[in-house]
mmCIF file of C-alpha atoms and ligand atoms in Angstrom:
data_model
loop_
_atom_site.group_PDB
_atom_site.id
_atom_site.type_symbol
_atom_site.label_atom_id
_atom_site.label_comp_id
_atom_site.label_asym_id
_atom_site.label_seq_id
_atom_site.Cartn_x
_atom_site.Cartn_y
_atom_site.Cartn_z
ATOM 1 C CA MET A 1 -50.403 30.880 -140.409
ATOM 2 C CA ILE A 2 -49.526 27.471 -138.651
ATOM 3 C CA PRO A 3 -45.863 26.379 -139.944
ATOM 4 C CA ALA A 4 -47.046 23.117 -141.113
ATOM 5 C CA GLN A 5 -46.659 20.183 -143.700
ATOM 6 C CA PRO A 6 -47.568 20.444 -146.383
ATOM 7 C CA ALA A 7 -47.517 23.934 -146.169
ATOM 8 C CA PRO A 8 -48.790 27.180 -143.609
ATOM 9 C CA PHE A 9 -52.204 26.255 -142.507
ATOM 10 C CA PRO A 10 -53.984 29.247 -142.717
ATOM 11 C CA LEU A 11 -56.127 28.892 -139.387
ATOM 12 C CA ASP A 12 -59.227 30.658 -138.396
ATOM 13 C CA PRO A 13 -60.301 30.048 -135.302
ATOM 14 C CA ASP A 14 -64.117 31.217 -135.611
ATOM 15 C CA SER A 15 -64.143 28.862 -138.831
ATOM 16 C CA ALA A 16 -62.210 25.738 -136.907
ATOM 17 C CA ALA A 17 -63.290 23.068 -134.347
ATOM 18 C CA LEU A 18 -61.265 21.043 -132.207
ATOM 19 C CA VAL A 19 -62.398 17.024 -133.045
ATOM 20 C CA LEU A 20 -60.797 14.823 -130.104
ATOM 21 C CA ILE A 21 -61.745 11.412 -132.013
ATOM 22 C CA ASP A 22 -63.007 8.312 -129.958
ATOM 23 C CA MET A 23 -60.461 8.600 -127.033
ATOM 24 C CA GLN A 24 -61.978 6.314 -125.196
ATOM 25 C CA ARG A 25 -60.631 3.661 -122.542
ATOM 26 C CA ASP A 26 -61.612 1.014 -124.527
ATOM 27 C CA PHE A 27 -59.196 1.875 -127.418
ATOM 28 C CA LEU A 28 -56.528 3.054 -124.034
ATOM 29 C CA LEU A 29 -57.179 0.630 -121.095
ATOM 30 C CA PRO A 30 -55.754 -2.293 -120.696
ATOM 31 C CA GLY A 31 -58.477 -4.947 -121.432
ATOM 32 C CA GLY A 32 -60.884 -2.668 -123.249
ATOM 33 C CA PHE A 33 -61.822 -3.382 -127.805
ATOM 34 C CA GLY A 34 -58.275 -1.909 -128.831
ATOM 35 C CA GLU A 35 -56.860 -4.759 -126.694
ATOM 36 C CA SER A 36 -59.012 -7.468 -127.532
ATOM 37 C CA LEU A 37 -57.937 -6.763 -131.743
ATOM 38 C CA GLY A 38 -54.289 -8.152 -130.407
ATOM 39 C CA ASN A 39 -52.753 -4.937 -129.640
ATOM 40 C CA ASP A 40 -50.721 -3.425 -127.355
ATOM 41 C CA VAL A 41 -52.629 -0.289 -125.282
ATOM 42 C CA SER A 42 -49.620 1.613 -124.057
ATOM 43 C CA GLN A 43 -48.529 3.273 -127.882
ATOM 44 C CA LEU A 44 -51.914 5.091 -127.476
ATOM 45 C CA GLN A 45 -50.752 6.867 -123.901
ATOM 46 C CA ARG A 46 -48.658 9.142 -124.814
ATOM 47 C CA VAL A 47 -51.166 10.984 -126.939
ATOM 48 C CA VAL A 48 -53.106 12.128 -123.783
ATOM 49 C CA GLU A 49 -50.999 14.936 -122.183
ATOM 50 C CA PRO A 50 -50.524 16.599 -125.514
ATOM 51 C CA LEU A 51 -53.995 16.465 -126.263
ATOM 52 C CA ARG A 52 -54.979 17.799 -123.094
ATOM 53 C CA THR A 53 -52.876 20.961 -123.525
ATOM 54 C CA LEU A 54 -54.300 21.788 -126.675
ATOM 55 C CA LEU A 55 -57.697 21.341 -124.929
ATOM 56 C CA GLU A 56 -57.187 24.474 -122.766
ATOM 57 C CA ALA A 57 -55.791 25.693 -125.442
ATOM 58 C CA CYS A 58 -58.684 24.927 -127.647
ATOM 59 C CA ARG A 59 -60.933 26.457 -124.665
ATOM 60 C CA ALA A 60 -59.386 29.272 -123.702
ATOM 61 C CA ALA A 61 -59.204 30.620 -127.503
ATOM 62 C CA GLY A 62 -62.939 30.111 -127.454
ATOM 63 C CA ILE A 63 -63.022 27.212 -130.277
ATOM 64 C CA THR A 64 -65.980 24.965 -130.907
ATOM 65 C CA ILE A 65 -64.826 21.049 -129.283
ATOM 66 C CA ILE A 66 -66.562 18.150 -130.670
ATOM 67 C CA HIS A 67 -65.577 14.886 -129.350
ATOM 68 C CA THR A 68 -66.377 11.297 -130.749
ATOM 69 C CA ARG A 69 -67.134 7.370 -129.458
ATOM 70 C CA GLU A 70 -67.207 4.416 -131.286
ATOM 71 C CA GLY A 71 -69.514 2.097 -130.067
ATOM 72 C CA HIS A 72 -73.196 0.528 -129.591
ATOM 73 C CA LEU A 73 -76.918 0.195 -128.797
ATOM 74 C CA PRO A 74 -77.120 -2.619 -125.894
ATOM 75 C CA ASP A 75 -78.630 -4.909 -128.567
ATOM 76 C CA LEU A 76 -75.872 -4.631 -131.102
ATOM 77 C CA SER A 77 -78.931 -3.451 -133.678
ATOM 78 C CA ASP A 78 -76.124 -1.217 -135.328
ATOM 79 C CA CYS A 79 -72.859 -3.270 -135.533
ATOM 80 C CA PRO A 80 -72.636 -4.845 -138.665
ATOM 81 C CA PRO A 81 -72.452 -8.605 -138.084
ATOM 82 C CA ALA A 82 -68.681 -8.898 -140.336
ATOM 83 C CA LYS A 83 -67.859 -5.609 -137.882
ATOM 84 C CA LEU A 84 -68.965 -8.166 -134.781
ATOM 85 C CA ARG A 85 -66.885 -10.954 -136.262
ATOM 86 C CA ARG A 86 -64.392 -9.589 -136.026
ATOM 87 C CA GLY A 87 -61.016 -10.200 -133.114
ATOM 88 C CA ASN A 88 -60.283 -12.678 -130.132
ATOM 89 C CA PRO A 89 -63.492 -15.250 -129.892
ATOM 90 C CA SER A 90 -64.443 -14.291 -126.747
ATOM 91 C CA GLN A 91 -63.993 -10.945 -126.689
ATOM 92 C CA ARG A 92 -66.125 -9.034 -128.735
ATOM 93 C CA ILE A 93 -68.444 -5.994 -129.176
ATOM 94 C CA GLY A 94 -71.079 -6.518 -126.620
ATOM 95 C CA ASP A 95 -68.656 -9.519 -124.425
ATOM 96 C CA PRO A 96 -67.957 -8.424 -120.723
ATOM 97 C CA GLY A 97 -64.514 -6.801 -120.756
ATOM 98 C CA PRO A 98 -63.029 -5.439 -117.432
ATOM 99 C CA TYR A 99 -65.109 -1.839 -118.322
ATOM 100 C CA GLY A 100 -68.780 -3.692 -119.175
ATOM 101 C CA ARG A 101 -69.445 -4.180 -122.027
ATOM 102 C CA ILE A 102 -67.290 -3.640 -125.099
ATOM 103 C CA LEU A 103 -67.456 -0.745 -127.148
ATOM 104 C CA ILE A 104 -71.513 0.114 -126.084
ATOM 105 C CA ARG A 105 -72.622 2.707 -125.496
ATOM 106 C CA GLY A 106 -73.038 3.975 -121.406
ATOM 107 C CA GLU A 107 -70.274 1.124 -120.654
ATOM 108 C CA TYR A 108 -67.260 2.614 -118.625
ATOM 109 C CA GLY A 109 -64.848 1.777 -120.724
ATOM 110 C CA HIS A 110 -66.928 2.737 -124.020
ATOM 111 C CA ASP A 111 -66.824 6.793 -122.266
ATOM 112 C CA LEU A 112 -64.070 8.861 -122.718
ATOM 113 C CA VAL A 113 -60.756 9.030 -120.260
ATOM 114 C CA ASP A 114 -60.813 11.040 -117.466
ATOM 115 C CA GLU A 115 -58.123 14.118 -118.547
ATOM 116 C CA LEU A 116 -60.136 14.792 -121.548
ATOM 117 C CA ALA A 117 -63.273 15.062 -120.147
ATOM 118 C CA PRO A 118 -65.735 17.179 -122.173
ATOM 119 C CA GLU A 119 -67.232 20.194 -120.682
ATOM 120 C CA PRO A 120 -70.205 21.994 -120.580
ATOM 121 C CA GLY A 121 -71.095 23.442 -124.409
ATOM 122 C CA GLU A 122 -69.184 20.307 -125.710
ATOM 123 C CA HIS A 123 -70.308 18.342 -128.687
ATOM 124 C CA VAL A 124 -69.974 14.913 -127.799
ATOM 125 C CA VAL A 125 -70.612 12.840 -131.072
ATOM 126 C CA ASP A 126 -71.672 8.603 -131.009
ATOM 127 C CA LYS A 127 -71.190 6.947 -133.486
ATOM 128 C CA PRO A 128 -71.487 2.906 -135.380
ATOM 129 C CA GLY A 129 -68.747 3.231 -137.706
ATOM 130 C CA LYS A 130 -64.756 4.520 -138.243
ATOM 131 C CA GLY A 131 -65.531 7.699 -139.812
ATOM 132 C CA ALA A 132 -67.290 10.789 -137.985
ATOM 133 C CA PHE A 133 -70.102 11.241 -140.511
ATOM 134 C CA TYR A 134 -71.324 7.758 -141.249
ATOM 135 C CA GLY A 135 -74.566 7.240 -139.041
ATOM 136 C CA THR A 136 -74.310 10.315 -137.341
ATOM 137 C CA GLU A 137 -74.948 14.178 -136.458
ATOM 138 C CA PHE A 138 -71.405 14.691 -136.882
ATOM 139 C CA GLY A 139 -72.124 16.697 -140.494
ATOM 140 C CA ASP A 140 -75.102 18.493 -138.853
ATOM 141 C CA ILE A 141 -73.071 19.964 -136.092
ATOM 142 C CA LEU A 142 -70.495 21.806 -137.765
ATOM 143 C CA GLU A 143 -72.726 22.547 -140.983
ATOM 144 C CA ARG A 144 -74.894 24.839 -137.930
ATOM 145 C CA ALA A 145 -71.525 26.068 -136.479
ATOM 146 C CA GLY A 146 -69.910 27.625 -139.723
ATOM 147 C CA ILE A 147 -67.317 25.350 -139.039
ATOM 148 C CA THR A 148 -65.129 24.788 -142.283
ATOM 149 C CA GLN A 149 -61.447 23.629 -140.780
ATOM 150 C CA LEU A 150 -61.167 20.736 -138.949
ATOM 151 C CA ILE A 151 -58.190 20.671 -136.282
ATOM 152 C CA VAL A 152 -57.911 16.762 -136.105
ATOM 153 C CA THR A 153 -56.880 14.502 -133.401
ATOM 154 C CA GLY A 154 -57.520 11.489 -131.293
ATOM 155 C CA VAL A 155 -56.978 7.887 -132.016
ATOM 156 C CA THR A 156 -55.836 5.418 -134.355
ATOM 157 C CA THR A 157 -54.459 7.490 -136.950
ATOM 158 C CA GLU A 158 -54.640 5.385 -139.595
ATOM 159 C CA VAL A 159 -58.436 4.164 -138.569
ATOM 160 C CA CYS A 160 -60.651 6.046 -137.154
ATOM 161 C CA VAL A 161 -58.444 9.875 -138.107
ATOM 162 C CA HIS A 162 -58.356 8.357 -141.619
ATOM 163 C CA THR A 163 -61.537 7.499 -142.150
ATOM 164 C CA THR A 164 -62.709 10.827 -140.172
ATOM 165 C CA VAL A 165 -60.668 13.139 -142.555
ATOM 166 C CA ARG A 166 -60.625 11.654 -146.321
ATOM 167 C CA GLU A 167 -64.983 11.742 -145.175
ATOM 168 C CA ALA A 168 -64.274 14.851 -144.240
ATOM 169 C CA ASN A 169 -62.043 15.892 -147.154
ATOM 170 C CA ASP A 170 -64.490 14.299 -149.268
ATOM 171 C CA ARG A 171 -67.067 17.091 -148.133
ATOM 172 C CA GLY A 172 -65.315 20.118 -148.588
ATOM 173 C CA TYR A 173 -63.545 20.181 -145.048
ATOM 174 C CA ASP A 174 -59.579 22.067 -144.678
ATOM 175 C CA CYS A 175 -58.232 19.023 -142.072
ATOM 176 C CA LEU A 176 -54.803 19.652 -139.763
ATOM 177 C CA VAL A 177 -54.148 16.957 -138.698
ATOM 178 C CA VAL A 178 -52.072 17.176 -135.280
ATOM 179 C CA SER A 179 -49.220 14.937 -135.427
ATOM 180 C CA ASP A 180 -47.651 14.551 -131.225
ATOM 181 C CA CYS A 181 -52.220 14.200 -131.108
ATOM 182 C CA VAL A 182 -53.043 11.199 -132.376
ATOM 183 C CA GLY A 183 -52.058 8.153 -131.781
ATOM 184 C CA SER A 184 -51.581 4.316 -133.476
ATOM 185 C CA TYR A 185 -50.843 1.197 -131.477
ATOM 186 C CA PHE A 186 -48.275 0.482 -134.260
ATOM 187 C CA PRO A 187 -45.024 2.943 -134.736
ATOM 188 C CA GLU A 188 -44.883 2.720 -138.804
ATOM 189 C CA PHE A 189 -48.376 3.679 -139.149
ATOM 190 C CA GLN A 190 -48.341 6.907 -137.565
ATOM 191 C CA LYS A 191 -45.739 7.564 -139.084
ATOM 192 C CA VAL A 192 -47.294 6.712 -142.958
ATOM 193 C CA GLY A 193 -50.334 7.295 -141.914
ATOM 194 C CA LEU A 194 -48.607 11.262 -141.017
ATOM 195 C CA GLN A 195 -46.904 11.549 -144.187
ATOM 196 C CA MET A 196 -50.591 9.802 -146.407
ATOM 197 C CA VAL A 197 -52.548 12.693 -144.752
ATOM 198 C CA ALA A 198 -49.601 15.443 -146.077
ATOM 199 C CA ALA A 199 -48.382 14.211 -149.293
ATOM 200 C CA GLN A 200 -49.181 15.023 -152.751
ATOM 201 C CA GLY A 201 -49.741 18.260 -152.410
ATOM 202 C CA GLY A 202 -51.892 17.377 -149.464
ATOM 203 C CA ILE A 203 -54.144 15.076 -150.155
ATOM 204 C CA PHE A 204 -56.090 15.149 -147.362
ATOM 205 C CA GLY A 205 -54.833 17.880 -145.447
ATOM 206 C CA TRP A 206 -52.423 19.345 -143.597
ATOM 207 C CA VAL A 207 -49.875 18.264 -140.685
ATOM 208 C CA ALA A 208 -48.269 19.871 -137.739
ATOM 209 C CA ASP A 209 -47.817 19.983 -133.687
ATOM 210 C CA SER A 210 -49.336 20.597 -131.306
ATOM 211 C CA ASP A 211 -46.723 23.394 -130.152
ATOM 212 C CA ALA A 212 -47.231 25.097 -133.585
ATOM 213 C CA VAL A 213 -51.517 24.837 -133.120
ATOM 214 C CA ILE A 214 -51.060 26.240 -130.116
ATOM 215 C CA SER A 215 -48.296 29.152 -130.509
ATOM 216 C CA GLU A 216 -50.779 30.460 -133.070
ATOM 217 C CA LEU A 217 -53.405 30.249 -131.013
ATOM 218 C CA SER A 218 -51.852 32.553 -128.795
ATOM 219 C CA SER A 219 -51.160 35.010 -131.248
ATOM 220 C CA GLU A 220 -54.410 35.494 -132.333
ATOM 221 C CA PHE A 221 -55.510 35.522 -129.149
ATOM 222 C CA ALA A 222 -53.218 38.561 -128.040
ATOM 223 C CA VAL A 223 -54.122 39.950 -130.848
ATOM 224 C CA VAL A 224 -57.480 39.298 -129.755
ATOM 225 C CA GLY A 225 -57.103 39.855 -126.695
ATOM 226 C CA ALA A 226 -54.853 42.942 -126.793
ATOM 227 C CA PRO A 227 -56.835 46.021 -124.921
ATOM 228 C CA THR A 228 -57.087 49.492 -127.099
ATOM 229 C CA ASP A 229 -55.098 52.707 -126.252
ATOM 230 C CA GLU A 230 -58.349 54.336 -125.306
ATOM 231 C CA ALA A 231 -59.537 51.015 -123.452
ATOM 232 C CA TRP A 232 -56.264 51.310 -121.319
ATOM 233 C CA ALA A 233 -56.829 55.230 -120.956
ATOM 234 C CA VAL A 234 -60.536 54.891 -119.477
ATOM 235 C CA ALA A 235 -59.158 52.125 -117.774
ATOM 236 C CA ARG A 236 -56.721 54.290 -116.032
HETATM 237 N N1 TIU B 1 -58.420 -0.795 -134.187
HETATM 238 C C1 TIU B 1 -58.382 0.215 -134.833
HETATM 239 O O1 TIU B 1 -56.811 0.981 -134.379
HETATM 240 N N2 TIU B 1 -59.036 1.493 -134.331
HETATM 241 C C2 TIU B 1 -60.211 1.242 -134.645
HETATM 242 O O2 TIU B 1 -61.211 0.153 -134.269
HETATM 243 N N3 TIU B 1 -61.000 2.590 -134.473
HETATM 244 C C3 TIU B 1 -60.915 3.808 -133.458
HETATM 245 O O3 TIU B 1 -59.900 3.759 -134.570
HETATM 246 N N4 TIU B 1 -61.697 4.180 -132.727
#
Protein backbone atom coordinates (compact mmCIF):
# COMPACT_ATOMS: atom_id res chain seq x y z
CA MET A 1 0.00 0.00 0.00
CA ILE A 2 1.28 3.45 -0.87
CA PRO A 3 0.39 6.16 1.65
CA ALA A 4 -1.76 8.54 -0.43
CA GLN A 5 -4.65 10.99 -0.38
CA PRO A 6 -7.49 10.32 0.24
CA ALA A 7 -6.55 6.72 1.19
CA PRO A 8 -3.68 4.24 0.72
CA PHE A 9 -3.21 3.14 -2.91
CA PRO A 10 -2.97 -0.65 -3.47
CA LEU A 11 -0.21 -0.71 -6.11
CA ASP A 12 0.06 -3.89 -8.19
CA PRO A 13 3.25 -3.48 -10.29
CA ASP A 14 2.09 -6.11 -12.81
CA SER A 15 -1.10 -4.17 -13.54
CA ALA A 16 0.39 -0.68 -13.36
CA ALA A 17 1.86 1.64 -15.99
CA LEU A 18 3.96 4.74 -15.40
CA VAL A 19 2.57 7.45 -17.69
CA LEU A 20 4.80 10.45 -18.44
CA ILE A 21 2.64 13.11 -20.03
CA ASP A 22 4.11 15.56 -22.55
CA MET A 23 7.56 16.11 -21.00
CA GLN A 24 8.47 17.87 -24.25
CA ARG A 25 10.95 20.63 -24.96
CA ASP A 26 8.12 22.78 -26.34
CA PHE A 27 6.55 22.89 -22.88
CA LEU A 28 9.68 22.97 -20.75
CA LEU A 29 12.17 25.14 -22.63
CA PRO A 30 11.98 28.89 -23.31
CA GLY A 31 10.65 29.77 -26.78
CA GLY A 32 8.35 26.78 -27.21
CA PHE A 33 4.58 26.38 -27.28
CA GLY A 34 4.19 26.81 -23.50
CA GLU A 35 5.92 30.15 -23.51
CA SER A 36 4.03 31.23 -26.64
CA LEU A 37 0.85 30.93 -24.59
CA GLY A 38 2.30 33.46 -22.13
CA ASN A 39 3.58 30.99 -19.53
CA ASP A 40 6.64 30.97 -17.24
CA VAL A 41 8.31 27.73 -18.33
CA SER A 42 10.77 27.71 -15.40
CA GLN A 43 7.87 26.51 -13.25
CA LEU A 44 7.96 23.14 -15.03
CA GLN A 45 11.69 22.47 -14.71
CA ARG A 46 11.35 21.31 -11.10
CA VAL A 47 9.50 18.17 -12.26
CA VAL A 48 12.39 16.76 -14.30
CA GLU A 49 14.68 15.52 -11.53
CA PRO A 50 12.13 13.73 -9.29
CA LEU A 51 10.49 12.24 -12.40
CA ARG A 52 13.86 10.97 -13.67
CA THR A 53 14.38 9.21 -10.32
CA LEU A 54 10.86 7.72 -10.39
CA LEU A 55 11.35 6.60 -14.00
CA GLU A 56 14.54 4.76 -13.02
CA ALA A 57 12.77 3.07 -10.10
CA CYS A 58 9.89 1.98 -12.35
CA ARG A 59 12.33 0.67 -14.97
CA ALA A 60 14.14 -1.33 -12.28
CA ALA A 61 10.82 -2.76 -11.09
CA GLY A 62 9.82 -3.78 -14.64
CA ILE A 63 6.77 -1.55 -14.75
CA THR A 64 5.22 -0.73 -18.15
CA ILE A 65 6.27 2.76 -19.22
CA ILE A 66 4.32 5.02 -21.56
CA HIS A 67 5.43 8.48 -22.68
CA THR A 68 3.04 10.85 -24.44
CA ARG A 69 3.73 13.81 -26.71
CA GLU A 70 1.20 16.47 -27.67
CA GLY A 71 1.54 17.65 -31.24
CA HIS A 72 0.33 17.73 -34.78
CA LEU A 73 1.06 16.52 -38.29
CA PRO A 74 3.16 18.88 -40.44
CA ASP A 75 0.10 19.75 -42.58
CA LEU A 76 -1.92 20.52 -39.40
CA SER A 77 -4.77 18.33 -40.68
CA ASP A 78 -5.25 16.94 -37.15
CA CYS A 79 -5.35 20.35 -35.46
CA PRO A 80 -8.80 21.87 -35.01
CA PRO A 81 -8.91 25.53 -36.15
CA ALA A 82 -10.11 26.49 -32.66
CA LYS A 83 -6.86 25.14 -31.17
CA LEU A 84 -4.76 26.76 -33.89
CA ARG A 85 -6.17 30.21 -33.18
CA ARG A 86 -5.04 30.22 -29.50
CA GLY A 87 -1.96 32.02 -28.27
CA ASN A 88 0.32 34.73 -29.57
CA PRO A 89 -0.50 35.20 -33.33
CA SER A 90 3.18 35.11 -34.37
CA GLN A 91 3.91 31.92 -32.42
CA ARG A 92 1.08 29.54 -33.08
CA ILE A 93 1.17 25.78 -33.59
CA GLY A 94 3.08 25.12 -36.83
CA ASP A 95 4.92 28.47 -36.78
CA PRO A 96 8.73 28.44 -36.74
CA GLY A 97 10.21 28.60 -33.24
CA PRO A 98 13.73 28.22 -31.79
CA TYR A 99 13.29 24.41 -31.75
CA GLY A 100 11.62 23.97 -35.13
CA ARG A 101 7.93 24.34 -35.97
CA ILE A 102 5.99 24.66 -32.73
CA LEU A 103 4.30 21.45 -31.55
CA ILE A 104 4.81 19.66 -34.88
CA ARG A 105 5.71 15.97 -34.91
CA GLY A 106 9.29 15.29 -35.94
CA GLU A 107 10.57 18.71 -34.82
CA TYR A 108 13.21 19.01 -32.08
CA GLY A 109 10.91 20.98 -29.76
CA HIS A 110 8.14 18.41 -30.06
CA ASP A 111 10.35 15.65 -28.67
CA LEU A 112 10.89 14.69 -25.04
CA VAL A 113 13.55 16.37 -22.88
CA ASP A 114 16.90 14.56 -22.89
CA GLU A 115 16.74 13.60 -19.19
CA LEU A 116 13.59 11.53 -19.77
CA ALA A 117 14.39 10.07 -23.20
CA PRO A 118 12.52 6.77 -23.73
CA GLU A 119 14.43 3.50 -23.71
CA PRO A 120 13.80 0.65 -26.16
CA GLY A 121 10.58 -1.17 -25.27
CA GLU A 122 8.89 1.91 -23.79
CA HIS A 123 5.79 3.21 -25.54
CA VAL A 124 5.62 6.71 -27.03
CA VAL A 125 2.08 7.87 -27.81
CA ASP A 126 1.56 10.92 -30.02
CA LYS A 127 -1.64 12.72 -29.17
CA PRO A 128 -3.39 15.61 -30.93
CA GLY A 129 -5.42 16.64 -27.88
CA LYS A 130 -4.92 17.30 -24.21
CA GLY A 131 -6.09 13.85 -23.08
CA ALA A 132 -4.03 10.74 -23.87
CA PHE A 133 -7.01 8.68 -25.11
CA TYR A 134 -8.42 11.02 -27.78
CA GLY A 135 -7.22 10.09 -31.28
CA THR A 136 -4.50 7.70 -30.05
CA GLU A 137 -3.63 4.03 -29.44
CA PHE A 138 -3.19 4.66 -25.68
CA GLY A 139 -6.31 2.71 -24.67
CA ASP A 140 -5.32 -0.26 -26.84
CA ILE A 141 -1.83 -0.37 -25.33
CA LEU A 142 -3.26 -0.43 -21.81
CA GLU A 143 -5.74 -3.17 -22.69
CA ARG A 144 -3.18 -5.34 -24.42
CA ALA A 145 -0.78 -5.05 -21.45
CA GLY A 146 -3.52 -5.80 -18.90
CA ILE A 147 -3.04 -2.44 -17.21
CA THR A 148 -5.64 -1.31 -14.67
CA GLN A 149 -3.63 1.22 -12.65
CA LEU A 150 -1.94 4.38 -13.94
CA ILE A 151 0.89 6.15 -12.11
CA VAL A 152 0.44 9.57 -13.68
CA THR A 153 3.19 12.18 -14.08
CA GLY A 154 4.05 15.02 -16.47
CA VAL A 155 2.79 18.41 -17.50
CA THR A 156 0.71 20.37 -17.06
CA THR A 157 -1.17 19.37 -13.95
CA GLU A 158 -4.42 21.16 -14.71
CA VAL A 159 -4.41 20.62 -18.50
CA CYS A 160 -3.05 17.39 -20.00
CA VAL A 161 -2.61 15.55 -16.69
CA HIS A 162 -6.14 16.38 -15.54
CA THR A 163 -7.73 15.64 -18.91
CA THR A 164 -5.98 12.27 -19.07
CA VAL A 165 -6.85 11.36 -15.48
CA ARG A 166 -10.49 12.29 -16.02
CA GLU A 167 -10.65 10.29 -19.26
CA ALA A 168 -8.95 7.32 -17.56
CA ASN A 169 -11.23 7.51 -14.54
CA ASP A 170 -14.31 7.30 -16.76
CA ARG A 171 -12.81 4.26 -18.48
CA GLY A 172 -12.35 2.43 -15.18
CA TYR A 173 -8.64 2.95 -14.49
CA ASP A 174 -7.32 3.69 -10.99
CA CYS A 175 -5.06 6.74 -11.26
CA LEU A 176 -2.34 7.68 -8.80
CA VAL A 177 -1.09 11.22 -9.51
CA VAL A 178 2.47 11.79 -8.27
CA SER A 179 2.48 15.25 -6.71
CA ASP A 180 6.14 16.25 -7.23
CA CYS A 181 6.27 14.65 -10.70
CA VAL A 182 3.49 16.77 -12.19
CA GLY A 183 3.92 20.47 -12.85
CA SER A 184 1.99 23.59 -13.72
CA TYR A 185 3.00 27.04 -14.94
CA PHE A 186 0.75 28.34 -12.11
CA PRO A 187 1.54 27.39 -8.49
CA GLU A 188 -2.09 27.89 -7.47
CA PHE A 189 -3.33 25.55 -10.23
CA GLN A 190 -0.76 22.95 -9.14
CA LYS A 191 -2.09 23.03 -5.58
CA VAL A 192 -5.78 23.07 -6.45
CA GLY A 193 -5.33 20.64 -9.36
CA LEU A 194 -3.95 18.03 -6.98
CA GLN A 195 -6.64 18.73 -4.39
CA MET A 196 -9.32 18.26 -7.04
CA VAL A 197 -8.09 14.74 -7.86
CA ALA A 198 -8.29 13.46 -4.28
CA ALA A 199 -11.31 15.47 -3.07
CA GLN A 200 -14.69 13.87 -2.46
CA GLY A 201 -13.16 10.56 -1.47
CA GLY A 202 -10.90 10.44 -4.54
CA ILE A 203 -13.32 11.62 -7.20
CA PHE A 204 -10.68 11.23 -9.94
CA GLY A 205 -8.04 9.18 -8.12
CA TRP A 206 -5.24 9.25 -5.55
CA VAL A 207 -2.31 11.60 -4.87
CA ALA A 208 1.07 10.62 -3.38
CA ASP A 209 4.64 11.91 -3.68
CA SER A 210 7.42 10.09 -5.52
CA ASP A 211 9.21 9.03 -2.30
CA ALA A 212 6.11 7.09 -1.27
CA VAL A 213 5.87 5.36 -4.67
CA ILE A 214 9.58 4.54 -4.77
CA SER A 215 9.56 3.14 -1.20
CA GLU A 216 6.73 0.81 -2.15
CA LEU A 217 8.47 -0.29 -5.34
CA SER A 218 11.70 -0.99 -3.44
CA SER A 219 9.89 -3.10 -0.87
CA GLU A 220 7.94 -4.98 -3.59
CA PHE A 221 11.17 -5.51 -5.47
CA ALA A 222 12.93 -6.71 -2.31
CA VAL A 223 10.16 -9.24 -1.66
CA VAL A 224 10.10 -10.49 -5.26
CA GLY A 225 13.87 -10.42 -5.66
CA ALA A 226 14.89 -11.84 -2.27
CA PRO A 227 16.49 -15.27 -2.68
CA THR A 228 14.74 -18.10 -0.85
CA ASP A 229 16.59 -20.26 1.69
CA GLU A 230 16.71 -23.02 -0.93
CA ALA A 231 18.25 -20.68 -3.46
CA TRP A 232 20.91 -19.64 -0.95
CA ALA A 233 21.62 -23.29 -0.20
CA VAL A 234 22.13 -24.01 -3.91
CA ALA A 235 24.33 -20.94 -4.27
CA ARG A 236 26.53 -22.10 -1.39
N1 LIG B 1 -1.02 24.99 -21.79
C1 LIG B 1 -0.92 24.00 -20.92
O1 LIG B 1 -0.92 24.19 -19.71
N2 LIG B 1 -0.79 22.73 -21.37
C2 LIG B 1 -0.88 22.29 -22.65
O2 LIG B 1 -1.17 23.02 -23.59
N3 LIG B 1 -0.62 20.96 -22.86
C3 LIG B 1 -0.29 20.07 -21.83
O3 LIG B 1 -0.65 20.26 -20.68
N4 LIG B 1 0.46 19.03 -22.17
